[in-house]
mmCIF file of C-alpha atoms and ligand atoms in Angstrom:
data_model
loop_
_atom_site.group_PDB
_atom_site.id
_atom_site.type_symbol
_atom_site.label_atom_id
_atom_site.label_comp_id
_atom_site.label_asym_id
_atom_site.label_seq_id
_atom_site.Cartn_x
_atom_site.Cartn_y
_atom_site.Cartn_z
ATOM 1 C CA MET V 143 104.054 98.930 82.818
ATOM 2 C CA PRO V 144 104.764 95.407 80.943
ATOM 3 C CA LYS V 145 102.145 94.919 77.705
ATOM 4 C CA ALA V 146 100.333 92.329 79.434
ATOM 5 C CA ASP V 147 99.517 94.059 82.572
ATOM 6 C CA ARG V 148 98.811 97.107 80.172
ATOM 7 C CA SER V 149 96.441 95.175 78.329
ATOM 8 C CA SER V 150 94.690 93.623 81.296
ATOM 9 C CA SER V 151 94.380 97.136 82.760
ATOM 10 C CA GLN V 152 92.476 98.398 79.743
ATOM 11 C CA VAL V 153 89.877 95.556 79.694
ATOM 12 C CA LEU V 154 89.789 96.147 83.600
ATOM 13 C CA ASP V 155 89.233 99.753 83.045
ATOM 14 C CA ILE V 156 86.398 99.186 80.475
ATOM 15 C CA LEU V 157 84.570 96.801 82.562
ATOM 16 C CA LYS V 158 85.066 99.204 85.415
ATOM 17 C CA ASP V 159 83.319 102.064 83.541
ATOM 18 C CA ARG V 160 80.378 99.580 82.771
ATOM 19 C CA LEU V 161 80.470 98.148 86.507
ATOM 20 C CA GLY V 162 77.373 95.863 86.823
ATOM 21 C CA THR V 163 76.594 95.497 82.973
ATOM 22 C CA TYR V 164 77.565 92.857 80.644
ATOM 23 C CA VAL V 165 80.411 94.061 77.952
ATOM 24 C CA SER V 166 80.747 92.130 74.504
ATOM 25 C CA GLY V 167 83.803 90.304 73.946
ATOM 26 C CA ASN V 168 84.103 91.666 70.525
ATOM 27 C CA PHE V 169 83.954 95.262 71.941
ATOM 28 C CA LEU V 170 86.769 94.518 74.488
ATOM 29 C CA ALA V 171 88.559 93.109 71.610
ATOM 30 C CA ALA V 172 88.480 96.176 69.776
ATOM 31 C CA ALA V 173 89.076 98.713 72.613
ATOM 32 C CA ALA V 174 92.264 96.901 73.843
ATOM 33 C CA ASN V 175 93.432 95.817 70.435
ATOM 34 C CA LEU V 176 93.332 92.067 71.161
ATOM 35 C CA SER V 177 91.927 89.118 69.710
ATOM 36 C CA ARG V 178 88.876 87.476 71.380
ATOM 37 C CA THR V 179 91.105 84.833 73.051
ATOM 38 C CA GLY V 180 93.156 87.198 74.218
ATOM 39 C CA VAL V 181 90.411 88.988 75.886
ATOM 40 C CA TRP V 182 89.378 85.677 77.297
ATOM 41 C CA LYS V 183 92.988 85.186 78.555
ATOM 42 C CA HIS V 184 92.956 88.663 80.348
ATOM 43 C CA ILE V 185 89.739 87.804 81.957
ATOM 44 C CA ARG V 186 90.868 84.574 83.237
ATOM 45 C CA LYS V 187 94.047 86.337 84.505
ATOM 46 C CA LEU V 188 91.975 89.121 86.390
ATOM 47 C CA LYS V 189 89.602 86.588 87.807
ATOM 48 C CA ALA V 190 92.405 84.693 89.499
ATOM 49 C CA GLN V 191 93.701 88.223 91.009
ATOM 50 C CA GLY V 192 90.194 87.948 92.779
ATOM 51 C CA TYR V 193 88.024 89.965 90.386
ATOM 52 C CA HIS V 194 84.457 89.138 90.545
ATOM 53 C CA ILE V 195 83.736 88.867 86.809
ATOM 54 C CA LEU V 196 80.591 87.128 85.310
ATOM 55 C CA THR V 197 80.888 85.325 81.687
ATOM 56 C CA HIS V 198 77.716 84.893 79.755
ATOM 57 C CA PRO V 199 78.287 83.237 76.232
ATOM 58 C CA LYS V 200 76.018 85.726 74.402
ATOM 59 C CA GLU V 201 76.438 89.016 76.468
ATOM 60 C CA GLY V 202 80.045 88.903 77.313
ATOM 61 C CA TYR V 203 81.859 89.981 80.414
ATOM 62 C CA GLN V 204 80.377 91.798 83.754
ATOM 63 C CA LEU V 205 82.358 93.130 86.406
ATOM 64 C CA VAL V 206 80.141 92.806 89.579
ATOM 65 C CA ASP V 207 81.807 94.867 92.171
ATOM 66 C CA LEU V 208 84.816 97.052 92.545
ATOM 67 C CA PRO V 209 87.419 94.935 95.158
ATOM 68 C CA ASP V 210 90.153 96.819 96.743
ATOM 69 C CA ARG V 211 92.891 94.862 95.094
ATOM 70 C CA LEU V 212 96.653 95.555 95.035
ATOM 71 C CA THR V 213 97.258 93.973 91.345
ATOM 72 C CA PRO V 214 99.690 95.508 89.232
ATOM 73 C CA GLU V 215 96.521 96.921 86.996
ATOM 74 C CA GLU V 216 95.312 98.636 90.215
ATOM 75 C CA VAL V 217 98.683 100.085 91.528
ATOM 76 C CA LEU V 218 101.026 100.966 88.736
ATOM 77 C CA PRO V 219 98.891 103.137 86.969
ATOM 78 C CA HIS V 220 98.857 105.755 89.954
ATOM 79 C CA LEU V 221 102.441 105.007 91.211
ATOM 80 C CA ARG V 222 104.578 108.053 90.730
ATOM 81 C CA THR V 223 107.927 106.817 91.669
ATOM 82 C CA SER V 224 111.319 106.442 89.569
ATOM 83 C CA TRP V 225 112.436 103.036 90.638
ATOM 84 C CA LEU V 226 110.433 101.808 93.915
ATOM 85 C CA GLY V 227 107.810 99.311 92.831
ATOM 86 C CA GLN V 228 108.461 99.702 89.252
ATOM 87 C CA ASN V 229 109.332 96.053 89.154
ATOM 88 C CA TYR V 230 106.082 94.871 90.716
ATOM 89 C CA HIS V 231 105.067 91.394 92.018
ATOM 90 C CA HIS V 232 101.673 90.610 93.005
ATOM 91 C CA TYR V 233 100.675 87.209 94.575
ATOM 92 C CA VAL V 234 96.860 86.169 95.557
ATOM 93 C CA GLU V 235 98.459 84.047 98.282
ATOM 94 C CA ILE V 236 101.893 83.413 99.106
ATOM 95 C CA GLY V 237 104.054 81.972 102.262
ATOM 96 C CA SER V 238 106.016 85.106 102.866
ATOM 97 C CA THR V 239 106.648 88.169 100.658
ATOM 98 C CA ASN V 240 109.870 88.554 102.232
ATOM 99 C CA ASP V 241 110.827 85.090 101.511
ATOM 100 C CA GLN V 242 109.649 85.601 97.711
ATOM 101 C CA ALA V 243 111.527 89.034 97.460
ATOM 102 C CA MET V 244 114.912 87.362 98.853
ATOM 103 C CA LEU V 245 114.644 84.568 96.219
ATOM 104 C CA LEU V 246 113.945 87.195 93.503
ATOM 105 C CA ALA V 247 116.940 89.437 94.759
ATOM 106 C CA THR V 248 119.091 86.025 94.522
ATOM 107 C CA ARG V 249 118.073 85.730 91.119
ATOM 108 C CA GLY V 250 119.361 89.277 90.124
ATOM 109 C CA ALA V 251 115.738 91.272 90.788
ATOM 110 C CA PRO V 252 116.450 94.780 89.889
ATOM 111 C CA HIS V 253 116.693 97.751 92.739
ATOM 112 C CA GLY V 254 113.207 98.605 93.751
ATOM 113 C CA THR V 255 111.606 95.160 92.934
ATOM 114 C CA THR V 256 108.373 95.018 95.084
ATOM 115 C CA VAL V 257 106.533 91.846 96.046
ATOM 116 C CA VAL V 258 102.998 92.737 97.456
ATOM 117 C CA ALA V 259 100.638 89.570 98.539
ATOM 118 C CA GLU V 260 96.820 89.707 99.646
ATOM 119 C CA GLU V 261 97.357 86.953 101.977
ATOM 120 C CA GLN V 262 100.340 85.480 103.416
ATOM 121 C CA THR V 263 100.200 81.997 104.951
ATOM 122 C CA ARG V 264 103.551 82.274 107.038
ATOM 123 C CA GLY V 265 103.856 85.803 107.439
ATOM 124 C CA ARG V 266 107.205 86.250 109.792
ATOM 125 C CA GLY V 267 107.935 89.170 112.212
ATOM 126 C CA ARG V 268 110.787 90.261 114.406
ATOM 127 C CA MET V 269 111.973 87.649 116.932
ATOM 128 C CA LYS V 270 110.577 84.643 115.032
ATOM 129 C CA ARG V 271 106.991 85.672 115.759
ATOM 130 C CA THR V 272 104.340 85.051 113.016
ATOM 131 C CA TRP V 273 102.619 87.970 111.338
ATOM 132 C CA VAL V 274 99.053 87.210 110.920
ATOM 133 C CA SER V 275 98.150 88.040 107.396
ATOM 134 C CA PRO V 276 94.263 87.432 106.480
ATOM 135 C CA PRO V 277 93.317 87.879 102.819
ATOM 136 C CA GLY V 278 92.399 91.043 101.553
ATOM 137 C CA CYS V 279 92.432 93.248 104.555
ATOM 138 C CA GLY V 280 96.072 94.190 105.359
ATOM 139 C CA ILE V 281 99.069 95.329 103.246
ATOM 140 C CA TYR V 282 102.151 92.902 103.340
ATOM 141 C CA VAL V 283 105.019 94.241 101.082
ATOM 142 C CA SER V 284 108.394 93.549 100.505
ATOM 143 C CA THR V 285 111.004 95.683 98.548
ATOM 144 C CA VAL V 286 114.448 94.638 97.466
ATOM 145 C CA PHE V 287 117.307 96.999 97.672
ATOM 146 C CA VAL V 288 120.252 96.108 95.421
ATOM 147 C CA ASN V 289 122.473 99.226 95.775
ATOM 148 C CA PRO V 290 125.174 98.235 98.000
ATOM 149 C CA LEU V 291 125.184 99.881 101.509
ATOM 150 C CA PRO V 292 128.028 99.468 104.356
ATOM 151 C CA LEU V 293 127.077 96.618 106.778
ATOM 152 C CA ARG V 294 127.569 99.142 109.558
ATOM 153 C CA VAL V 295 124.835 101.445 107.929
ATOM 154 C CA ALA V 296 122.448 98.714 106.670
ATOM 155 C CA PRO V 297 120.485 98.109 109.884
ATOM 156 C CA GLN V 298 119.214 101.655 110.035
ATOM 157 C CA SER V 299 117.915 101.618 106.552
ATOM 158 C CA THR V 300 114.764 100.341 108.068
ATOM 159 C CA THR V 301 113.809 103.507 109.781
ATOM 160 C CA ALA V 302 113.161 104.774 106.328
ATOM 161 C CA ALA V 303 110.454 102.512 106.050
ATOM 162 C CA SER V 304 108.599 103.359 109.409
ATOM 163 C CA LEU V 305 109.199 107.013 108.938
ATOM 164 C CA ALA V 306 107.688 106.942 105.365
ATOM 165 C CA LEU V 307 104.638 105.360 106.793
ATOM 166 C CA VAL V 308 104.367 107.455 109.805
ATOM 167 C CA ARG V 309 104.556 110.418 107.381
ATOM 168 C CA VAL V 310 101.916 109.105 105.210
ATOM 169 C CA LEU V 311 99.568 108.164 108.117
ATOM 170 C CA ARG V 312 99.752 111.639 109.679
ATOM 171 C CA ARG V 313 99.699 113.543 106.185
ATOM 172 C CA HIS V 314 96.886 111.553 104.244
ATOM 173 C CA TYR V 315 94.854 110.133 107.256
ATOM 174 C CA SER V 316 95.720 112.946 110.048
ATOM 175 C CA LEU V 317 96.437 109.890 112.344
ATOM 176 C CA PRO V 318 98.838 110.555 115.383
ATOM 177 C CA ALA V 319 100.980 107.915 114.438
ATOM 178 C CA LEU V 320 104.297 107.144 116.192
ATOM 179 C CA ILE V 321 107.613 104.826 115.846
ATOM 180 C CA LYS V 322 108.591 102.530 118.700
ATOM 181 C CA TRP V 323 112.105 101.827 118.627
ATOM 182 C CA PRO V 324 113.285 100.166 116.199
ATOM 183 C CA ASN V 325 110.378 100.123 113.795
ATOM 184 C CA ASP V 326 106.958 99.163 115.032
ATOM 185 C CA VAL V 327 104.473 102.148 113.954
ATOM 186 C CA LEU V 328 101.864 102.684 116.911
ATOM 187 C CA ILE V 329 98.502 104.780 117.132
ATOM 188 C CA GLY V 330 96.939 105.159 120.371
ATOM 189 C CA GLY V 331 99.326 102.938 122.024
ATOM 190 C CA ARG V 332 98.443 99.932 119.492
ATOM 191 C CA LYS V 333 100.506 98.543 117.112
ATOM 192 C CA ILE V 334 99.515 99.052 113.166
ATOM 193 C CA ALA V 335 102.374 98.114 111.409
ATOM 194 C CA GLY V 336 105.778 96.560 111.721
ATOM 195 C CA VAL V 337 109.090 96.016 109.662
ATOM 196 C CA LEU V 338 111.311 92.820 109.206
ATOM 197 C CA ALA V 339 114.571 93.340 107.320
ATOM 198 C CA GLU V 340 116.951 90.396 105.837
ATOM 199 C CA MET V 341 119.835 90.856 103.863
ATOM 200 C CA GLN V 342 122.450 89.022 102.191
ATOM 201 C CA SER V 343 126.160 90.637 102.354
ATOM 202 C CA ASP V 344 129.791 90.366 100.905
ATOM 203 C CA GLN V 345 132.314 91.404 103.191
ATOM 204 C CA ASP V 346 131.868 95.003 104.109
ATOM 205 C CA PHE V 347 128.543 95.560 101.998
ATOM 206 C CA THR V 348 125.228 94.258 101.732
ATOM 207 C CA ARG V 349 124.667 92.213 98.483
ATOM 208 C CA PHE V 350 121.188 92.976 98.799
ATOM 209 C CA LEU V 351 118.581 94.088 101.606
ATOM 210 C CA VAL V 352 114.733 93.104 101.710
ATOM 211 C CA ILE V 353 112.475 95.367 103.746
ATOM 212 C CA GLY V 354 109.494 93.926 104.490
ATOM 213 C CA VAL V 355 106.463 96.151 105.848
ATOM 214 C CA GLY V 356 103.185 94.348 107.367
ATOM 215 C CA ILE V 357 100.188 97.000 108.029
ATOM 216 C CA ASN V 358 96.810 96.299 109.452
ATOM 217 C CA VAL V 359 94.763 98.260 107.366
ATOM 218 C CA ASN V 360 91.002 96.999 107.398
ATOM 219 C CA GLN V 361 91.391 94.122 110.067
ATOM 220 C CA LYS V 362 88.399 94.148 112.443
ATOM 221 C CA GLY V 363 87.430 92.280 115.505
ATOM 222 C CA ARG V 364 88.573 88.489 115.253
ATOM 223 C CA ASP V 365 91.592 89.490 113.096
ATOM 224 C CA LEU V 366 92.930 91.624 115.777
ATOM 225 C CA ALA V 367 92.128 89.469 118.635
ATOM 226 C CA GLY V 368 95.721 87.855 118.476
ATOM 227 C CA PRO V 369 97.512 85.673 119.487
ATOM 228 C CA PHE V 370 99.532 88.870 119.832
ATOM 229 C CA ARG V 371 101.962 89.885 122.311
ATOM 230 C CA TYR V 372 100.928 93.392 121.873
ATOM 231 C CA PRO V 373 97.537 95.299 121.629
ATOM 232 C CA ALA V 374 97.141 95.726 117.796
ATOM 233 C CA GLY V 375 94.972 97.825 115.931
ATOM 234 C CA SER V 376 94.229 98.670 112.592
ATOM 235 C CA LEU V 377 93.464 101.948 110.479
ATOM 236 C CA ALA V 378 89.866 101.019 110.097
ATOM 237 C CA THR V 379 89.638 100.442 113.933
ATOM 238 C CA GLU V 380 91.290 103.891 114.563
ATOM 239 C CA LEU V 381 89.306 105.677 111.778
ATOM 240 C CA GLY V 382 85.896 104.278 112.072
ATOM 241 C CA PHE V 383 85.936 103.705 108.224
ATOM 242 C CA GLU V 384 87.531 101.356 105.662
ATOM 243 C CA VAL V 385 90.524 102.488 103.829
ATOM 244 C CA SER V 386 91.499 101.886 100.137
ATOM 245 C CA ARG V 387 94.744 99.518 100.614
ATOM 246 C CA ARG V 388 95.921 100.720 96.909
ATOM 247 C CA ASP V 389 95.673 104.141 97.879
ATOM 248 C CA LEU V 390 97.720 103.611 100.985
ATOM 249 C CA LEU V 391 100.088 101.321 99.346
ATOM 250 C CA VAL V 392 100.900 103.689 96.379
ATOM 251 C CA ALA V 393 101.486 106.925 98.963
ATOM 252 C CA PHE V 394 103.501 104.646 101.070
ATOM 253 C CA LEU V 395 105.980 103.438 98.374
ATOM 254 C CA GLN V 396 105.965 106.799 97.025
ATOM 255 C CA GLU V 397 107.373 108.400 100.497
ATOM 256 C CA PHE V 398 109.290 105.439 101.145
ATOM 257 C CA GLU V 399 111.347 105.936 97.979
ATOM 258 C CA ARG V 400 111.942 109.946 98.806
ATOM 259 C CA VAL V 401 112.903 108.971 102.502
ATOM 260 C CA TYR V 402 115.119 105.968 101.179
ATOM 261 C CA GLU V 403 116.818 108.320 98.773
ATOM 262 C CA THR V 404 117.671 110.660 101.816
ATOM 263 C CA PHE V 405 119.019 107.803 103.654
ATOM 264 C CA GLU V 406 121.314 106.998 100.904
ATOM 265 C CA ARG V 407 122.682 110.418 100.480
ATOM 266 C CA GLU V 408 123.017 111.835 104.131
ATOM 267 C CA GLY V 409 122.981 108.185 106.266
ATOM 268 C CA PHE V 410 120.612 108.101 109.282
ATOM 269 C CA GLU V 411 121.530 111.401 110.441
ATOM 270 C CA GLY V 412 119.747 112.713 107.447
ATOM 271 C CA ILE V 413 116.514 111.423 108.887
ATOM 272 C CA LEU V 414 117.349 110.999 112.812
ATOM 273 C CA PRO V 415 115.825 114.441 113.959
ATOM 274 C CA GLU V 416 112.181 113.518 112.341
ATOM 275 C CA TYR V 417 112.788 109.784 113.336
ATOM 276 C CA LYS V 418 113.367 111.010 117.031
ATOM 277 C CA ALA V 419 110.449 113.378 116.816
ATOM 278 C CA LEU V 420 108.031 111.008 115.862
ATOM 279 C CA SER V 421 109.395 108.509 118.594
ATOM 280 C CA ALA V 422 106.625 107.102 120.973
ATOM 281 C CA MET V 423 109.356 106.505 123.749
ATOM 282 C CA MET V 424 111.437 110.134 123.894
ATOM 283 C CA GLY V 425 111.780 110.958 127.544
ATOM 284 C CA LYS V 426 109.626 108.097 128.921
ATOM 285 C CA ARG V 427 110.519 105.475 130.909
ATOM 286 C CA ILE V 428 110.781 102.001 129.360
ATOM 287 C CA ARG V 429 111.890 98.688 129.487
ATOM 288 C CA VAL V 430 113.614 96.780 126.781
ATOM 289 C CA GLN V 431 114.212 93.152 126.725
ATOM 290 C CA ARG V 432 117.764 92.191 125.364
ATOM 291 C CA GLY V 433 118.023 88.562 125.229
ATOM 292 C CA ASP V 434 117.105 86.947 128.683
ATOM 293 C CA GLU V 435 117.749 90.640 130.037
ATOM 294 C CA GLU V 436 115.430 93.046 130.828
ATOM 295 C CA ILE V 437 116.932 96.668 130.990
ATOM 296 C CA ALA V 438 114.850 99.601 132.623
ATOM 297 C CA GLY V 439 115.726 103.469 132.039
ATOM 298 C CA VAL V 440 114.767 106.639 130.276
ATOM 299 C CA ALA V 441 114.789 106.807 126.434
ATOM 300 C CA SER V 442 116.872 109.650 125.851
ATOM 301 C CA GLY V 443 117.823 109.582 122.217
ATOM 302 C CA PHE V 444 119.461 107.857 119.555
ATOM 303 C CA SER V 445 123.116 107.645 118.298
ATOM 304 C CA SER V 446 124.085 108.824 114.952
ATOM 305 C CA GLU V 447 124.184 104.953 114.004
ATOM 306 C CA GLY V 448 120.957 104.209 115.187
ATOM 307 C CA ALA V 449 121.393 102.920 118.678
ATOM 308 C CA LEU V 450 118.703 103.527 121.119
ATOM 309 C CA GLU V 451 120.416 105.570 124.162
ATOM 310 C CA LEU V 452 118.799 104.636 127.388
ATOM 311 C CA LEU V 453 119.724 106.720 130.643
ATOM 312 C CA ARG V 454 119.777 104.073 133.457
ATOM 313 C CA GLU V 455 118.761 104.934 136.947
ATOM 314 C CA ASP V 456 122.602 104.983 138.002
ATOM 315 C CA GLY V 457 123.109 107.825 135.493
ATOM 316 C CA THR V 458 124.927 105.610 133.103
ATOM 317 C CA LEU V 459 123.967 105.895 129.376
ATOM 318 C CA GLU V 460 123.755 102.507 127.810
ATOM 319 C CA ARG V 461 123.396 102.394 123.842
ATOM 320 C CA LEU V 462 121.294 99.509 122.766
ATOM 321 C CA TRP V 463 121.713 98.127 119.045
ATOM 322 C CA VAL V 464 118.928 95.357 119.405
ATOM 323 C CA GLY V 465 116.046 94.500 121.657
ATOM 324 C CA ASP V 466 112.444 94.687 121.855
ATOM 325 C CA VAL V 467 110.601 97.404 123.911
ATOM 326 C CA THR V 468 108.417 95.726 126.328
ATOM 327 C CA ARG V 469 107.084 98.870 128.418
ATOM 328 C CA ILE V 470 106.518 102.301 127.559
ATOM 329 C CA GLY V 471 105.594 104.597 130.499
ATOM 330 C CA ASN V 472 102.600 102.519 132.524
ATOM 331 C CA PHE V 473 101.693 100.791 129.229
ATOM 332 C CA ASP V 474 102.871 97.268 128.115
ATOM 333 C CA ALA V 475 104.011 97.471 124.686
ATOM 334 C CA THR V 476 104.660 94.064 123.478
HETATM 335 C C1 BTN B 178 107.316 92.862 113.049
HETATM 336 O O1 BTN B 178 106.827 93.881 113.617
HETATM 337 O O2 BTN B 178 107.466 91.715 114.133
HETATM 338 C C2 BTN B 178 107.722 92.963 111.768
HETATM 339 C C3 BTN B 178 106.209 92.198 111.109
HETATM 340 C C4 BTN B 178 106.826 92.337 109.310
HETATM 341 C C5 BTN B 178 105.778 91.966 108.666
HETATM 342 C C6 BTN B 178 105.927 91.957 107.253
HETATM 343 S S1 BTN B 178 104.469 91.619 106.337
HETATM 344 C C7 BTN B 178 105.434 91.494 104.609
HETATM 345 C C8 BTN B 178 106.815 90.777 104.991
HETATM 346 N N1 BTN B 178 106.513 89.594 104.868
HETATM 347 C C9 BTN B 178 106.896 88.754 106.019
HETATM 348 O O3 BTN B 178 106.734 87.650 106.052
HETATM 349 N N2 BTN B 178 106.995 89.608 106.858
HETATM 350 C C10 BTN B 178 106.981 91.022 106.606
#
């Protein structure tokens, strides 16, 4: 963790230990090995990150409550990864974390650079849709991968993100999460998360790849009302209680690093059996929108290159590389 973040983290830890009471500037300065001005600068930064800190000219500083923030001070001390998220950028508000990650990547950001925002004002989804990203209740995270991937392999890398998230939701929250091809995460037919990948490439290889993930965590009522083309849910609505975004983000990044490493080593085939087992569509009648055309059939598998295999009524097997699944069984899926 950079020194500045470490000092803010120390100041924050002391204020957290004394939650609801004042701590003097002198005490903070001595404990965090900072000058009084240094303390004040870190307090100002923490306030800008959204911490509710009171300042009293004589008594010092008081942290009023414990907000669920995704700041480096909250996330990095808990993150057990080798490279994913170790270069961590946090924004209180941003247009789109994917745009910011692309920008950082063009400027030479290292492999695993991670951009997180509390709120997105221009969050984007697949098919030019909007990703509604209200402040403080979802996870909006984009990760940069600069290790070159062959271009025919790159699109399947996104499955590492949805698979990692589904693993975490099942193992840590006992939620029956499934994947809707290519990368939507569903619980009980409701969309909880989506993945948007963008890249720049040289001739045959990626120059860099950005994988953005949006997770509905503590959204409720109005924030889930739309305008969506699909029934949306959140972890809070599924579980009946609020979830720590910090814990979920940490668990997700750790699992994502693991699955991505498998993908780099073994390709899509290395994760295909689990991806297929966790598919919301296998063996079901589905409809897929591909451009202007709607194709119906039974979802029967995935090719080793990540194409969806659809058994048509006339007995032919169609391989789909892109598309939007609009119906699964009797349920509308978009
Ligand atoms: C989809 O299901 O259509 C994909 C949604 C992807 C949303 C995430 S939120 C973080 C990142 N930044 C964006 O603007 N989009 C992705």
